[in-house]
PDB file of C-alpha atoms in Angstrom:
ATOM      1  CA  UNK A   1     124.661 116.178  48.661  1.00 42.00           C
ATOM      2  CA  UNK A   2     125.841 119.196  50.632  1.00 43.00           C
ATOM      3  CA  UNK A   3     124.856 119.640  54.531  1.00 44.00           C
ATOM      4  CA  UNK A   4     122.750 121.789  55.280  1.00 42.00           C
ATOM      5  CA  UNK A   5     123.613 124.395  58.114  1.00 41.00           C
ATOM      6  CA  UNK A   6     122.947 123.035  61.867  1.00 40.00           C
ATOM      7  CA  UNK A   7     123.043 125.626  64.876  1.00 41.00           C
ATOM      8  CA  UNK A   8     122.566 123.928  67.351  1.00 39.00           C
ATOM      9  CA  UNK A   9     124.395 123.913  70.385  1.00 49.00           C
ATOM     10  CA  UNK A  10     123.373 121.727  73.991  1.00 41.00           C
ATOM     11  CA  UNK A  11     123.930 123.197  77.973  1.00 45.00           C
ATOM     12  CA  UNK A  12     121.303 121.360  79.983  1.00 50.00           C
ATOM     13  CA  UNK A  13     117.792 119.494  78.910  1.00 46.00           C
ATOM     14  CA  UNK A  14     114.658 122.426  79.055  1.00 47.00           C
ATOM     15  CA  UNK A  15     112.838 119.892  81.301  1.00 46.00           C
ATOM     16  CA  UNK A  16     115.818 120.242  83.655  1.00 53.00           C
ATOM     17  CA  UNK A  17     115.965 123.927  84.037  1.00 55.00           C
ATOM     18  CA  UNK A  18     112.403 124.250  84.295  1.00 60.00           C
ATOM     19  CA  UNK A  19     112.145 122.384  87.105  1.00 61.00           C
ATOM     20  CA  UNK A  20     114.852 124.465  88.773  1.00 61.00           C
ATOM     21  CA  UNK A  21     113.036 127.721  87.849  1.00 62.00           C
ATOM     22  CA  UNK A  22     109.929 125.971  89.187  1.00 66.00           C
ATOM     23  CA  UNK A  23     111.771 125.451  92.672  1.00 65.00           C
ATOM     24  CA  UNK A  24     113.246 128.765  92.518  1.00 62.00           C
ATOM     25  CA  UNK A  25     109.593 129.700  92.411  1.00 62.00           C
ATOM     26  CA  UNK A  26     108.238 127.906  95.113  1.00 63.00           C
ATOM     27  CA  UNK A  27     110.997 129.195  97.202  1.00 62.00           C
ATOM     28  CA  UNK A  28     109.732 132.993  97.109  1.00 55.00           C
ATOM     29  CA  UNK A  29     106.144 131.694  97.234  1.00 56.00           C
ATOM     30  CA  UNK A  30     106.989 130.331 100.812  1.00 58.00           C
ATOM     31  CA  UNK A  31     108.446 133.022 101.562  1.00 54.00           C
ATOM     32  CA  UNK A  32     105.696 135.305 100.584  1.00 49.00           C
ATOM     33  CA  UNK A  33     103.371 133.853 102.852  1.00 54.00           C
ATOM     34  CA  UNK A  34     102.361 135.293 106.408  1.00 52.00           C
ATOM     35  CA  UNK A  35     103.513 132.396 108.477  1.00 48.00           C
ATOM     36  CA  UNK A  36     106.816 132.574 106.637  1.00 50.00           C
ATOM     37  CA  UNK A  37     107.169 136.608 106.665  1.00 49.00           C
ATOM     38  CA  UNK A  38     106.348 136.957 110.680  1.00 51.00           C
ATOM     39  CA  UNK A  39     109.690 134.462 110.798  1.00 52.00           C
ATOM     40  CA  UNK A  40     111.490 136.067 108.309  1.00 52.00           C
ATOM     41  CA  UNK A  41     110.767 139.698 109.873  1.00 53.00           C
ATOM     42  CA  UNK A  42     112.716 138.495 112.909  1.00 67.00           C
ATOM     43  CA  UNK A  43     115.524 137.749 110.359  1.00 80.00           C
ATOM     44  CA  UNK A  44     118.388 139.648 108.908  1.00 88.00           C
ATOM     45  CA  UNK A  45     117.322 140.867 105.178  1.00 92.00           C
ATOM     46  CA  UNK A  46     120.690 141.620 103.409  1.00 95.00           C
ATOM     47  CA  UNK A  47     120.815 143.613  99.619  1.00 96.00           C
ATOM     48  CA  UNK A  48     123.894 144.616  97.941  1.00 97.00           C
ATOM     49  CA  UNK A  49     125.314 145.128  94.329  1.00 97.00           C
ATOM     50  CA  UNK A  50     127.834 143.156  93.265  1.00 97.00           C
ATOM     51  CA  UNK A  51     130.495 143.368  90.350  1.00 98.00           C
ATOM     52  CA  UNK A  52     133.390 141.453  89.304  1.00 98.00           C
ATOM     53  CA  UNK A  53     134.900 139.697  86.008  1.00 98.00           C
ATOM     54  CA  UNK A  54     133.300 135.703  85.003  1.00 97.00           C
ATOM     55  CA  UNK A  55     135.667 133.315  83.274  1.00 97.00           C
ATOM     56  CA  UNK A  56     134.115 130.659  80.509  1.00 95.00           C
ATOM     57  CA  UNK A  57     135.080 127.000  79.803  1.00 91.00           C
ATOM     58  CA  UNK A  58     137.895 126.946  76.896  1.00 89.00           C
ATOM     59  CA  UNK A  59     135.589 125.001  74.741  1.00 82.00           C
ATOM     60  CA  UNK A  60     133.017 128.060  74.328  1.00 84.00           C
ATOM     61  CA  UNK A  61     135.792 130.733  73.184  1.00 87.00           C
ATOM     62  CA  UNK A  62     134.178 133.357  75.273  1.00 93.00           C
ATOM     63  CA  UNK A  63     136.497 135.812  76.163  1.00 95.00           C
ATOM     64  CA  UNK A  64     136.563 136.714  80.187  1.00 96.00           C
ATOM     65  CA  UNK A  65     134.088 139.727  81.059  1.00 96.00           C
ATOM     66  CA  UNK A  66     132.906 142.201  83.643  1.00 97.00           C
ATOM     67  CA  UNK A  67     129.973 140.773  85.922  1.00 97.00           C
ATOM     68  CA  UNK A  68     127.417 142.857  87.303  1.00 97.00           C
ATOM     69  CA  UNK A  69     124.412 141.310  89.342  1.00 96.00           C
ATOM     70  CA  UNK A  70     122.100 142.077  92.716  1.00 96.00           C
ATOM     71  CA  UNK A  71     122.503 139.486  95.723  1.00 97.00           C
ATOM     72  CA  UNK A  72     120.060 139.255  98.365  1.00 94.00           C
ATOM     73  CA  UNK A  73     120.114 137.447 101.559  1.00 94.00           C
ATOM     74  CA  UNK A  74     118.663 136.182 104.652  1.00 91.00           C
ATOM     75  CA  UNK A  75     120.602 134.974 108.121  1.00 90.00           C
ATOM     76  CA  UNK A  76     118.733 131.933 109.529  1.00 88.00           C
ATOM     77  CA  UNK A  77     121.371 131.357 112.200  1.00 88.00           C
ATOM     78  CA  UNK A  78     124.562 133.593 113.013  1.00 88.00           C
ATOM     79  CA  UNK A  79     126.473 131.565 111.046  1.00 92.00           C
ATOM     80  CA  UNK A  80     124.109 130.292 108.595  1.00 93.00           C
ATOM     81  CA  UNK A  81     122.379 132.879 105.201  1.00 94.00           C
ATOM     82  CA  UNK A  82     120.397 131.492 102.462  1.00 92.00           C
ATOM     83  CA  UNK A  83     121.000 133.892  98.938  1.00 94.00           C
ATOM     84  CA  UNK A  84     119.886 134.571  95.974  1.00 93.00           C
ATOM     85  CA  UNK A  85     121.673 136.526  92.825  1.00 94.00           C
ATOM     86  CA  UNK A  86     121.593 137.024  89.884  1.00 94.00           C
ATOM     87  CA  UNK A  87     124.414 138.081  87.098  1.00 95.00           C
ATOM     88  CA  UNK A  88     125.001 139.401  83.675  1.00 96.00           C
ATOM     89  CA  UNK A  89     127.722 139.586  81.338  1.00 97.00           C
ATOM     90  CA  UNK A  90     128.382 140.338  77.539  1.00 95.00           C
ATOM     91  CA  UNK A  91     131.835 138.712  76.530  1.00 95.00           C
ATOM     92  CA  UNK A  92     132.573 138.361  72.954  1.00 94.00           C
ATOM     93  CA  UNK A  93     134.223 135.380  71.014  1.00 89.00           C
ATOM     94  CA  UNK A  94     137.596 134.494  70.782  1.00 89.00           C
ATOM     95  CA  UNK A  95     137.008 133.729  67.111  1.00 83.00           C
ATOM     96  CA  UNK A  96     134.420 135.837  65.311  1.00 83.00           C
ATOM     97  CA  UNK A  97     134.409 139.489  67.442  1.00 88.00           C
ATOM     98  CA  UNK A  98     130.622 138.719  68.096  1.00 88.00           C
ATOM     99  CA  UNK A  99     129.460 139.425  71.890  1.00 90.00           C
ATOM    100  CA  UNK A 100     126.077 137.846  73.516  1.00 92.00           C
ATOM    101  CA  UNK A 101     124.421 138.055  76.504  1.00 93.00           C
ATOM    102  CA  UNK A 102     124.787 135.799  79.678  1.00 95.00           C
ATOM    103  CA  UNK A 103     122.846 135.543  82.833  1.00 93.00           C
ATOM    104  CA  UNK A 104     122.378 133.465  85.861  1.00 94.00           C
ATOM    105  CA  UNK A 105     120.279 133.384  88.441  1.00 93.00           C
ATOM    106  CA  UNK A 106     121.602 131.097  91.673  1.00 94.00           C
ATOM    107  CA  UNK A 107     119.956 129.865  95.087  1.00 92.00           C
ATOM    108  CA  UNK A 108     122.611 129.216  97.618  1.00 94.00           C
ATOM    109  CA  UNK A 109     123.746 128.705 101.368  1.00 93.00           C
ATOM    110  CA  UNK A 110     126.638 130.419 102.909  1.00 96.00           C
ATOM    111  CA  UNK A 111     128.011 129.086 106.238  1.00 96.00           C
ATOM    112  CA  UNK A 112     130.121 131.393 107.734  1.00 96.00           C
ATOM    113  CA  UNK A 113     133.536 129.787 109.578  1.00 95.00           C
ATOM    114  CA  UNK A 114     134.013 132.455 111.769  1.00 92.00           C
ATOM    115  CA  UNK A 115     131.899 135.116 114.054  1.00 88.00           C
ATOM    116  CA  UNK A 116     133.902 137.741 114.015  1.00 91.00           C
ATOM    117  CA  UNK A 117     133.610 140.997 112.048  1.00 92.00           C
ATOM    118  CA  UNK A 118     136.168 138.985 109.759  1.00 95.00           C
ATOM    119  CA  UNK A 119     134.545 136.205 108.636  1.00 95.00           C
ATOM    120  CA  UNK A 120     135.371 133.534 105.893  1.00 97.00           C
ATOM    121  CA  UNK A 121     133.065 132.114 104.243  1.00 98.00           C
ATOM    122  CA  UNK A 122     131.827 128.687 102.451  1.00 97.00           C
ATOM    123  CA  UNK A 123     129.032 129.086  99.477  1.00 97.00           C
ATOM    124  CA  UNK A 124     127.073 126.202  97.319  1.00 95.00           C
ATOM    125  CA  UNK A 125     124.164 125.751  95.631  1.00 93.00           C
ATOM    126  CA  UNK A 126     122.427 125.033  92.370  1.00 91.00           C
ATOM    127  CA  UNK A 127     120.548 127.648  89.563  1.00 91.00           C
ATOM    128  CA  UNK A 128     120.233 128.141  85.844  1.00 90.00           C
ATOM    129  CA  UNK A 129     122.321 129.760  83.191  1.00 91.00           C
ATOM    130  CA  UNK A 130     121.321 131.158  80.130  1.00 89.00           C
ATOM    131  CA  UNK A 131     123.714 131.727  77.032  1.00 89.00           C
ATOM    132  CA  UNK A 132     122.140 134.138  74.280  1.00 88.00           C
ATOM    133  CA  UNK A 133     124.079 134.455  71.361  1.00 84.00           C
ATOM    134  CA  UNK A 134     123.344 136.130  68.123  1.00 82.00           C
ATOM    135  CA  UNK A 135     125.245 133.966  65.602  1.00 74.00           C
ATOM    136  CA  UNK A 136     123.528 131.150  67.002  1.00 73.00           C
ATOM    137  CA  UNK A 137     120.300 129.344  68.902  1.00 72.00           C
ATOM    138  CA  UNK A 138     120.442 130.533  72.502  1.00 75.00           C
ATOM    139  CA  UNK A 139     120.588 127.547  75.386  1.00 81.00           C
ATOM    140  CA  UNK A 140     119.552 127.759  79.365  1.00 82.00           C
ATOM    141  CA  UNK A 141     120.861 124.658  81.515  1.00 84.00           C
ATOM    142  CA  UNK A 142     120.712 123.715  84.917  1.00 88.00           C
ATOM    143  CA  UNK A 143     124.393 124.497  87.158  1.00 92.00           C
ATOM    144  CA  UNK A 144     125.795 123.311  90.407  1.00 94.00           C
ATOM    145  CA  UNK A 145     127.561 126.450  92.562  1.00 96.00           C
ATOM    146  CA  UNK A 146     130.556 126.047  94.958  1.00 97.00           C
ATOM    147  CA  UNK A 147     132.594 128.757  96.110  1.00 98.00           C
ATOM    148  CA  UNK A 148     134.569 130.590  98.654  1.00 98.00           C
ATOM    149  CA  UNK A 149     134.085 134.441 100.068  1.00 98.00           C
ATOM    150  CA  UNK A 150     135.276 136.521 103.158  1.00 98.00           C
ATOM    151  CA  UNK A 151     133.062 138.948 104.077  1.00 97.00           C
ATOM    152  CA  UNK A 152     134.055 142.297 106.560  1.00 97.00           C
ATOM    153  CA  UNK A 153     131.429 143.791 108.885  1.00 93.00           C
ATOM    154  CA  UNK A 154     132.576 147.112 109.979  1.00 91.00           C
ATOM    155  CA  UNK A 155     129.510 148.820 111.416  1.00 89.00           C
ATOM    156  CA  UNK A 156     126.079 147.319 112.653  1.00 85.00           C
ATOM    157  CA  UNK A 157     124.207 147.076 109.115  1.00 92.00           C
ATOM    158  CA  UNK A 158     126.758 147.612 106.406  1.00 95.00           C
ATOM    159  CA  UNK A 159     129.415 145.140 105.530  1.00 96.00           C
ATOM    160  CA  UNK A 160     131.548 144.114 102.321  1.00 97.00           C
ATOM    161  CA  UNK A 161     132.271 140.764 100.736  1.00 98.00           C
ATOM    162  CA  UNK A 162     134.471 139.283  98.588  1.00 98.00           C
ATOM    163  CA  UNK A 163     133.457 135.724  96.571  1.00 98.00           C
ATOM    164  CA  UNK A 164     135.395 132.853  94.078  1.00 98.00           C
ATOM    165  CA  UNK A 165     132.571 130.648  92.376  1.00 98.00           C
ATOM    166  CA  UNK A 166     132.312 128.072  90.056  1.00 97.00           C
ATOM    167  CA  UNK A 167     129.063 126.750  88.564  1.00 96.00           C
ATOM    168  CA  UNK A 168     129.418 123.538  86.863  1.00 95.00           C
ATOM    169  CA  UNK A 169     127.638 122.272  84.455  1.00 91.00           C
ATOM    170  CA  UNK A 170     126.891 119.242  81.706  1.00 87.00           C
ATOM    171  CA  UNK A 171     127.121 120.333  78.078  1.00 84.00           C
ATOM    172  CA  UNK A 172     128.356 119.518  74.562  1.00 78.00           C
ATOM    173  CA  UNK A 173     129.508 121.831  71.717  1.00 71.00           C
ATOM    174  CA  UNK A 174     129.777 122.719  68.465  1.00 71.00           C
ATOM    175  CA  UNK A 175     132.218 123.933  65.950  1.00 71.00           C
ATOM    176  CA  UNK A 176     131.249 125.586  62.598  1.00 69.00           C
ATOM    177  CA  UNK A 177     133.076 126.369  59.654  1.00 70.00           C
ATOM    178  CA  UNK A 178     133.350 129.337  57.793  1.00 69.00           C
ATOM    179  CA  UNK A 179     129.935 128.518  55.508  1.00 73.00           C
ATOM    180  CA  UNK A 180     128.475 127.882  58.978  1.00 69.00           C
ATOM    181  CA  UNK A 181     128.418 124.115  58.505  1.00 74.00           C
ATOM    182  CA  UNK A 182     129.164 122.235  61.177  1.00 73.00           C
ATOM    183  CA  UNK A 183     132.168 120.444  61.542  1.00 76.00           C
ATOM    184  CA  UNK A 184     132.811 118.688  65.124  1.00 75.00           C
ATOM    185  CA  UNK A 185     130.419 118.237  68.020  1.00 76.00           C
ATOM    186  CA  UNK A 186     131.820 116.729  71.004  1.00 74.00           C
ATOM    187  CA  UNK A 187     130.343 114.796  73.634  1.00 82.00           C
ATOM    188  CA  UNK A 188     128.591 115.975  76.462  1.00 83.00           C
ATOM    189  CA  UNK A 189     131.535 116.732  79.635  1.00 87.00           C
ATOM    190  CA  UNK A 190     131.315 118.649  82.529  1.00 91.00           C
ATOM    191  CA  UNK A 191     131.901 122.567  81.626  1.00 91.00           C
ATOM    192  CA  UNK A 192     132.488 125.284  84.735  1.00 94.00           C
ATOM    193  CA  UNK A 193     131.851 129.203  84.994  1.00 95.00           C
ATOM    194  CA  UNK A 194     134.003 131.081  87.041  1.00 97.00           C
ATOM    195  CA  UNK A 195     133.020 133.931  89.317  1.00 97.00           C
ATOM    196  CA  UNK A 196     135.086 136.925  90.937  1.00 97.00           C
ATOM    197  CA  UNK A 197     132.991 138.948  92.334  1.00 97.00           C
ATOM    198  CA  UNK A 198     132.838 141.910  95.146  1.00 97.00           C
ATOM    199  CA  UNK A 199     129.889 143.625  96.909  1.00 97.00           C
ATOM    200  CA  UNK A 200     128.690 145.898 100.053  1.00 97.00           C
ATOM    201  CA  UNK A 201     125.149 145.233 101.681  1.00 96.00           C
ATOM    202  CA  UNK A 202     122.821 146.712 103.833  1.00 96.00           C
ATOM    203  CA  UNK A 203     120.428 144.994 106.668  1.00 94.00           C
ATOM    204  CA  UNK A 204     117.503 145.126 106.808  1.00 88.00           C
TER     205      UNK A 204
END
């Protein structure tokens, strides 16, 4: 009997991603409360457009691609900041030349290793990433992020940063033949999306 074509692709369970988005929503709701807003008013808020490059796990067969997005951060102490960032890329499949749309949103914490104008830092957190394939169904999932960066602050309100981070997630992937029938589906494994970004931020 001829098999029916399958377009299933799995990155992470939908309920896992919904929990991540719920946590992020709660963080923003708390930040909007009057008590927190009064406290936040005393802390530096920084906004930055970011750009760079994104590298995808080899099993996805996606070319590295230009990445852009926005980052908002709030200083908690002289060394620690809470960061929310969102990014987008439009990579192309190596096998078919078909493009797709990728997006992510992350809640991170950065810890500066020095207090000088040139500050190396470590970054870590979690978030969600979204794969919108035009030739197979899209998917989304939870990621755990970690990386290193360096920030340079030449002026009181302006600073520039460069950062390299990796988003790790659990996934399986599928391979289809030319007739779009499923040939192979891998066991679940840990895959990594890498991103290298540069940004200039302004402090309010």
